[in-house]
CSV table of C-alpha atoms and ligand atoms in Angstrom, one decimal:
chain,number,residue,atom,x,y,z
A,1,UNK,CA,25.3,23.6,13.5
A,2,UNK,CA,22.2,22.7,15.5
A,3,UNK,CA,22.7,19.6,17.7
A,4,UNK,CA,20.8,16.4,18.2
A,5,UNK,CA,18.3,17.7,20.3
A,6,UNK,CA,17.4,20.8,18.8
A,7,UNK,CA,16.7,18.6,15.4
A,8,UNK,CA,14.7,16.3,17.5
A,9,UNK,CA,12.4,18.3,19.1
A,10,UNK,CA,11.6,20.8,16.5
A,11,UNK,CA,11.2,18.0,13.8
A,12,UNK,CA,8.6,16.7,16.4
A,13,UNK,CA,7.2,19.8,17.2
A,14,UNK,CA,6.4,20.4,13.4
A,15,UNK,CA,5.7,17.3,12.4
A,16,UNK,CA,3.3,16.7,15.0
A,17,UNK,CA,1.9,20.1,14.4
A,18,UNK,CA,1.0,18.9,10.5
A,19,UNK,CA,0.2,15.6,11.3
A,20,UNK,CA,-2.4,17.2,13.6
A,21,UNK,CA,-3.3,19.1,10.6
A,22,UNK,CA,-4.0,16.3,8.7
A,23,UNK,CA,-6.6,14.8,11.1
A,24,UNK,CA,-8.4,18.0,11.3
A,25,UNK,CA,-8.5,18.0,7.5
A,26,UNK,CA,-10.1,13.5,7.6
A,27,UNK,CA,-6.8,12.7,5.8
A,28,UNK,CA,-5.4,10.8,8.4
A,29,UNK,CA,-7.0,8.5,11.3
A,30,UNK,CA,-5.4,8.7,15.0
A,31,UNK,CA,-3.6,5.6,14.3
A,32,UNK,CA,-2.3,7.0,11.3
A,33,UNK,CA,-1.1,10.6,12.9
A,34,UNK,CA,0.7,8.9,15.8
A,35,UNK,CA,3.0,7.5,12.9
A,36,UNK,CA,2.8,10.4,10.7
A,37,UNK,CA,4.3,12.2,13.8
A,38,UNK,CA,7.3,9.9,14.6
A,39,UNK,CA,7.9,9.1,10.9
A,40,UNK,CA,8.3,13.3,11.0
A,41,UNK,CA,10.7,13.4,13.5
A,42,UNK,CA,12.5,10.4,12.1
A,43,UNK,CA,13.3,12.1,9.1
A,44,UNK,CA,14.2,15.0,11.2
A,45,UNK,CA,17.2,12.8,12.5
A,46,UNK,CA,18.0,11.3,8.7
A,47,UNK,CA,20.6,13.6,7.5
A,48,UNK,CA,23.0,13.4,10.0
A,49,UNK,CA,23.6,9.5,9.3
A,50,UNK,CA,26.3,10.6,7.5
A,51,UNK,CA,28.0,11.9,10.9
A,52,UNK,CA,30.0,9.0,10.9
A,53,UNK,CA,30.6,8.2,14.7
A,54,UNK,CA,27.7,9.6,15.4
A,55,UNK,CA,25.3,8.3,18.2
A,56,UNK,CA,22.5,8.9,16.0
A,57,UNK,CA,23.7,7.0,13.1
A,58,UNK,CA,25.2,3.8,14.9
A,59,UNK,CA,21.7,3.9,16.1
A,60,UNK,CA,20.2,4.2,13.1
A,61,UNK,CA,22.4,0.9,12.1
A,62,UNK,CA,21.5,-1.1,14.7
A,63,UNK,CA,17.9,-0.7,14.5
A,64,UNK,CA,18.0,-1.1,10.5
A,65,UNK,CA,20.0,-4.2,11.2
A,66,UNK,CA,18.0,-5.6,13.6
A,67,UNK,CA,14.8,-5.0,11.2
A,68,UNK,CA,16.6,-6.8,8.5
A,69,UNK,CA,17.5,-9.5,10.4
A,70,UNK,CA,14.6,-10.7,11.8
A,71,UNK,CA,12.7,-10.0,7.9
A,72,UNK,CA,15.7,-12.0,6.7
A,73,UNK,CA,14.8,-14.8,9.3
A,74,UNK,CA,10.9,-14.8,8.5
A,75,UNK,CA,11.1,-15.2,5.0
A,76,UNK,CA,13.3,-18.5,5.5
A,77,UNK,CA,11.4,-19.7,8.5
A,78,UNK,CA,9.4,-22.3,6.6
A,79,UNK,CA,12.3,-24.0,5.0
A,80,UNK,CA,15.5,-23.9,7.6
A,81,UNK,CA,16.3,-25.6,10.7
A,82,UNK,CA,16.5,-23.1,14.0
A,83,UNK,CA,20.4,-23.6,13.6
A,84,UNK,CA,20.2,-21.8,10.2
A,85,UNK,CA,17.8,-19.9,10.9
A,86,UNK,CA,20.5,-18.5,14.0
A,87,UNK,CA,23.2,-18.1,11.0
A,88,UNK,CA,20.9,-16.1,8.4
A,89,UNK,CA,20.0,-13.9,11.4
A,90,UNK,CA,23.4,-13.4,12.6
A,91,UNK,CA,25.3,-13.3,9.1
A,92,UNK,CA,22.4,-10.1,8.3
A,93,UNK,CA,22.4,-8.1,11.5
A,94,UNK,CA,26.5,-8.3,11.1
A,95,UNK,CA,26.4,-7.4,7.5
A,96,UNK,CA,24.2,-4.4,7.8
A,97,UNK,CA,25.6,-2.7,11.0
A,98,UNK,CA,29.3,-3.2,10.3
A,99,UNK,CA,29.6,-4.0,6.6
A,100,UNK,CA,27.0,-1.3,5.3
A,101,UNK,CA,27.5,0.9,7.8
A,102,UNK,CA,31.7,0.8,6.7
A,103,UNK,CA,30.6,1.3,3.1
A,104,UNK,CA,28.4,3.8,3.9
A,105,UNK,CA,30.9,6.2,6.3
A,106,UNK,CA,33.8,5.3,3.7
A,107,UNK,CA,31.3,6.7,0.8
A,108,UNK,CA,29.8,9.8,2.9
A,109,UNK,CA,30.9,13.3,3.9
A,110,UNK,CA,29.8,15.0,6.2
A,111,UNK,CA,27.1,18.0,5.2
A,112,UNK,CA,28.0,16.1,1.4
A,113,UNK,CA,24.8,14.7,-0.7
A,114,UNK,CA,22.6,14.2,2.4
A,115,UNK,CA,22.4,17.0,3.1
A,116,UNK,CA,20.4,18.2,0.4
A,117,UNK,CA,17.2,18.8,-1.4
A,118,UNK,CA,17.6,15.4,-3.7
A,119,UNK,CA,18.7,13.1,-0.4
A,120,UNK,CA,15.2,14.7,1.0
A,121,UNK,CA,13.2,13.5,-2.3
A,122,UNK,CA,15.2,10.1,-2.1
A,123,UNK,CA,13.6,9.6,1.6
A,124,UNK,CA,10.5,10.7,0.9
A,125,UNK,CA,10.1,8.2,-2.5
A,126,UNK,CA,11.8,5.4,-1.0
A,127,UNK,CA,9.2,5.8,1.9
A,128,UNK,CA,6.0,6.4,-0.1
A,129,UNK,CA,7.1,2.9,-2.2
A,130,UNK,CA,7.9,0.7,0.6
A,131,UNK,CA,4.6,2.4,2.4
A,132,UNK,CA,2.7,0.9,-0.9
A,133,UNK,CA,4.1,-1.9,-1.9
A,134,UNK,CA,5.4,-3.5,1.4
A,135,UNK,CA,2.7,-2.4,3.8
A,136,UNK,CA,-0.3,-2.1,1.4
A,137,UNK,CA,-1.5,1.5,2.5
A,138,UNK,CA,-3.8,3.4,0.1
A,139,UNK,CA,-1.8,5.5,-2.2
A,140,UNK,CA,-2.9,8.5,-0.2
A,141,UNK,CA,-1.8,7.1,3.3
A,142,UNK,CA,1.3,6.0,0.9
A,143,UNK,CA,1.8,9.8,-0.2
A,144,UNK,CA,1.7,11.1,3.1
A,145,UNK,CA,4.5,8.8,4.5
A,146,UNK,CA,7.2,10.3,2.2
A,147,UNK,CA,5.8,14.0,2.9
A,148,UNK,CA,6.4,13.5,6.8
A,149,UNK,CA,9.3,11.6,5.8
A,150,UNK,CA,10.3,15.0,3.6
A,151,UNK,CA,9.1,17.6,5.9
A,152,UNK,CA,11.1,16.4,8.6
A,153,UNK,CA,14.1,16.2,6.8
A,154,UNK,CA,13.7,19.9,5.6
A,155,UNK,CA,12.9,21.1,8.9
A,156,UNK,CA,16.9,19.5,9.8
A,157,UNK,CA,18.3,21.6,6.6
A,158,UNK,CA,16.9,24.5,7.3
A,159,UNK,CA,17.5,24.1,11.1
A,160,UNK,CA,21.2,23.5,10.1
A,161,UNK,CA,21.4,26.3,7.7
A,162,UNK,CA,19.9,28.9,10.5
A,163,UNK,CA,22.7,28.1,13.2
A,164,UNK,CA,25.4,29.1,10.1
A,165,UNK,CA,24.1,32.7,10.6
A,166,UNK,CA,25.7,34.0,13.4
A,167,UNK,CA,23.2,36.2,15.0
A,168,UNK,CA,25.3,38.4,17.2
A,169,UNK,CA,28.2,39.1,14.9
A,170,UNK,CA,25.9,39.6,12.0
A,171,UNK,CA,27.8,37.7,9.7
A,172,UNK,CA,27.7,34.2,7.9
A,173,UNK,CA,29.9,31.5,9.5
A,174,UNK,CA,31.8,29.0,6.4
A,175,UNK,CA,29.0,25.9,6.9
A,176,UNK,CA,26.4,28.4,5.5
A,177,UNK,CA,24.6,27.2,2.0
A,178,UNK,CA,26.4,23.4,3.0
A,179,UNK,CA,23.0,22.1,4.2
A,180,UNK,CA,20.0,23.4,2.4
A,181,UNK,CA,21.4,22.4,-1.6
A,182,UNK,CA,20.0,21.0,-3.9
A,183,UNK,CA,22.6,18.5,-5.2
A,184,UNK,CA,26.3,18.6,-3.5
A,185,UNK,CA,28.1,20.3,-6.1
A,186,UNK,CA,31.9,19.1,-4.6
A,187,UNK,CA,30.8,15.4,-5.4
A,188,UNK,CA,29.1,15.3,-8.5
A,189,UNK,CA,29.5,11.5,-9.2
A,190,UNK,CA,27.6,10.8,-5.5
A,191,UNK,CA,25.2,13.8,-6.5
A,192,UNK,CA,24.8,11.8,-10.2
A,193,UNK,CA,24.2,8.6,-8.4
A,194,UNK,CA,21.6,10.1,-5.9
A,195,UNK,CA,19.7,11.6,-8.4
A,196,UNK,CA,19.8,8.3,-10.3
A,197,UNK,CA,18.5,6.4,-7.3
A,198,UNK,CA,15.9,9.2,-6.9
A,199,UNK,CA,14.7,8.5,-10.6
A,200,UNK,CA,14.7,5.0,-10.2
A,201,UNK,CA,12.6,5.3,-6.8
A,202,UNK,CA,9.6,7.8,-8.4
A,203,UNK,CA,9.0,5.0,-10.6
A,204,UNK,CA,8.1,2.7,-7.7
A,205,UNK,CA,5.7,5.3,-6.3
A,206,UNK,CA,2.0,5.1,-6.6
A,207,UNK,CA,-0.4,7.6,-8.7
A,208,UNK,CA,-0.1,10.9,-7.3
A,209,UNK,CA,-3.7,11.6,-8.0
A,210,UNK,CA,-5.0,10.7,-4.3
A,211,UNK,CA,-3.2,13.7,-3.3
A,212,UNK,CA,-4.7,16.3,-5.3
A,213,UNK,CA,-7.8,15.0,-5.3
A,214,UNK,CA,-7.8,15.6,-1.2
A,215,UNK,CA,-6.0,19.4,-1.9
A,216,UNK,CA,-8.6,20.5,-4.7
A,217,UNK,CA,-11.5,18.7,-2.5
A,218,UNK,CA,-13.4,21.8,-0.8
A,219,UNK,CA,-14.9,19.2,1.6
A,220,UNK,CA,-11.1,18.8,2.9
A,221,UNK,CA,-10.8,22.2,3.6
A,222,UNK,CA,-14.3,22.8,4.9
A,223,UNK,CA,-13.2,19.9,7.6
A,224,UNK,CA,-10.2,21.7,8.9
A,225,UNK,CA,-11.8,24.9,8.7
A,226,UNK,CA,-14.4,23.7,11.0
A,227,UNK,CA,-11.8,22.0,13.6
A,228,UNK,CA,-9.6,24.5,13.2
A,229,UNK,CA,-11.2,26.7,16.6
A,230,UNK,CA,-13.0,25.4,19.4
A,231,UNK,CA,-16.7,25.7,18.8
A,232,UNK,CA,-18.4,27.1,21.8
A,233,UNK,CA,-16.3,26.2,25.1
A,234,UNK,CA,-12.6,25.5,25.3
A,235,UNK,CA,-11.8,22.0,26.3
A,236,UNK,CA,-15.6,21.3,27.1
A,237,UNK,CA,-16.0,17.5,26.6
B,1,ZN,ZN1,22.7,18.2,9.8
């Protein structure tokens, strides 16, 4: 199984390789492939919340609780007293990073549905729809969101599912073909209820169109082509 920091730094490395990509090609601004590039790695890092213990995932639980919290406090900020305001902030952080995060290790296996082909879709809709409707980014800027958010999190099953092939003996160690699956055929009724939740979440993405407008746009790819190479002198400013 690769480790932490092997996921880390090749889901940055290719992530910030296609984000890089993406500029050359006018589909994203600088702003835009900074984010593109940790969202990348982020979802390089997703699959293993279901390590329960896991540095990474109480992390993960923290931050998501602290995010929660203080959007839990804003919303209420007009209508409650700072003492209330203390409680909603409190009573949410707790909820998600000991509550959730109980429900979530009691529910998960590890190498069980996420990690797999549908948990990758699930991230990358949930991520295009909150991209849209929460933030307000154009449906393209939307679209690319969730494919960073996907890319990333392929880049970790495959990454996984290359360290189950054990070079030097030539053979295939048991945790092979537990990683890169579609659905996690040991738990059907989680595998049922992710694909549900995946359903559910296409819905709440934008039009797709966006996207292949750019891809079947011959001005895209006459961009990239041109910043592709250096023209002239390397590094010349
Ligand atoms: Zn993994």
């Amino acid at each position: 199984m690769a480790n932490f920091k092997m996921h880390l730094g090749v889901a940055a490395i290719g992530s910030g390789m296609v984000a890089t990509l993406c500029l050359g090609a006018g589909l994203a601004s600088v702003q835009e492939v900074a984010i593109l590039s940790l969202l990348g790695t982020i979802g390089g890092l997703l699959p293993d919340i279901d390590l329960d213990h896991s540095t990474p995932t109480r992390l993960m639980f923290t931050a998501l609780g602290l995010l929660l919290a203080f959007l839990a406090m804003f919303f209420k900020a007009a209508h409650y007293s700072v003492l209330e305001l203390w409680l909603v902030w409190g009573a949410t952080y707790l909820a998600v990073r000991y509550l959730a995060w109980r429900m979530f290790s009691d529910l998960t296996s590890h190498r069980g549905i996420f990690h797999s082909l549908a948990a990758a879709l699930f991230f990358c809709f949930l991520g295009t729809a909150i991209a849209y409707h929460q933030f307000d980014a154009p449906r393209l800027t939307a679209w690319l969101v969730g494919f960073f958010l996907l890319l990333g999190y392929i880049i970790h099953l495959a990454l996984d599912e290359i360290y189950s092939v054990d070079f030097e003996n030539r053979r295939l160690k048991r945790s092979f073909g537990t990683a890169l699956k579609l659905i996690d055929s040991r738990h059907l009724n989680n595998s049922g209820m992710m694909l549900g939740f995946v359903l559910l979440l296409f819905f709440m993405t934008p039009d797709f169109s966006p996207v292949t407008d750019a891809l079947s746009n011959a001005n895209t790819w006459q961009q990239l082509g041109s910043h592709l190479l250096p023209q002239g002198t390397w590094f010349a400013l």
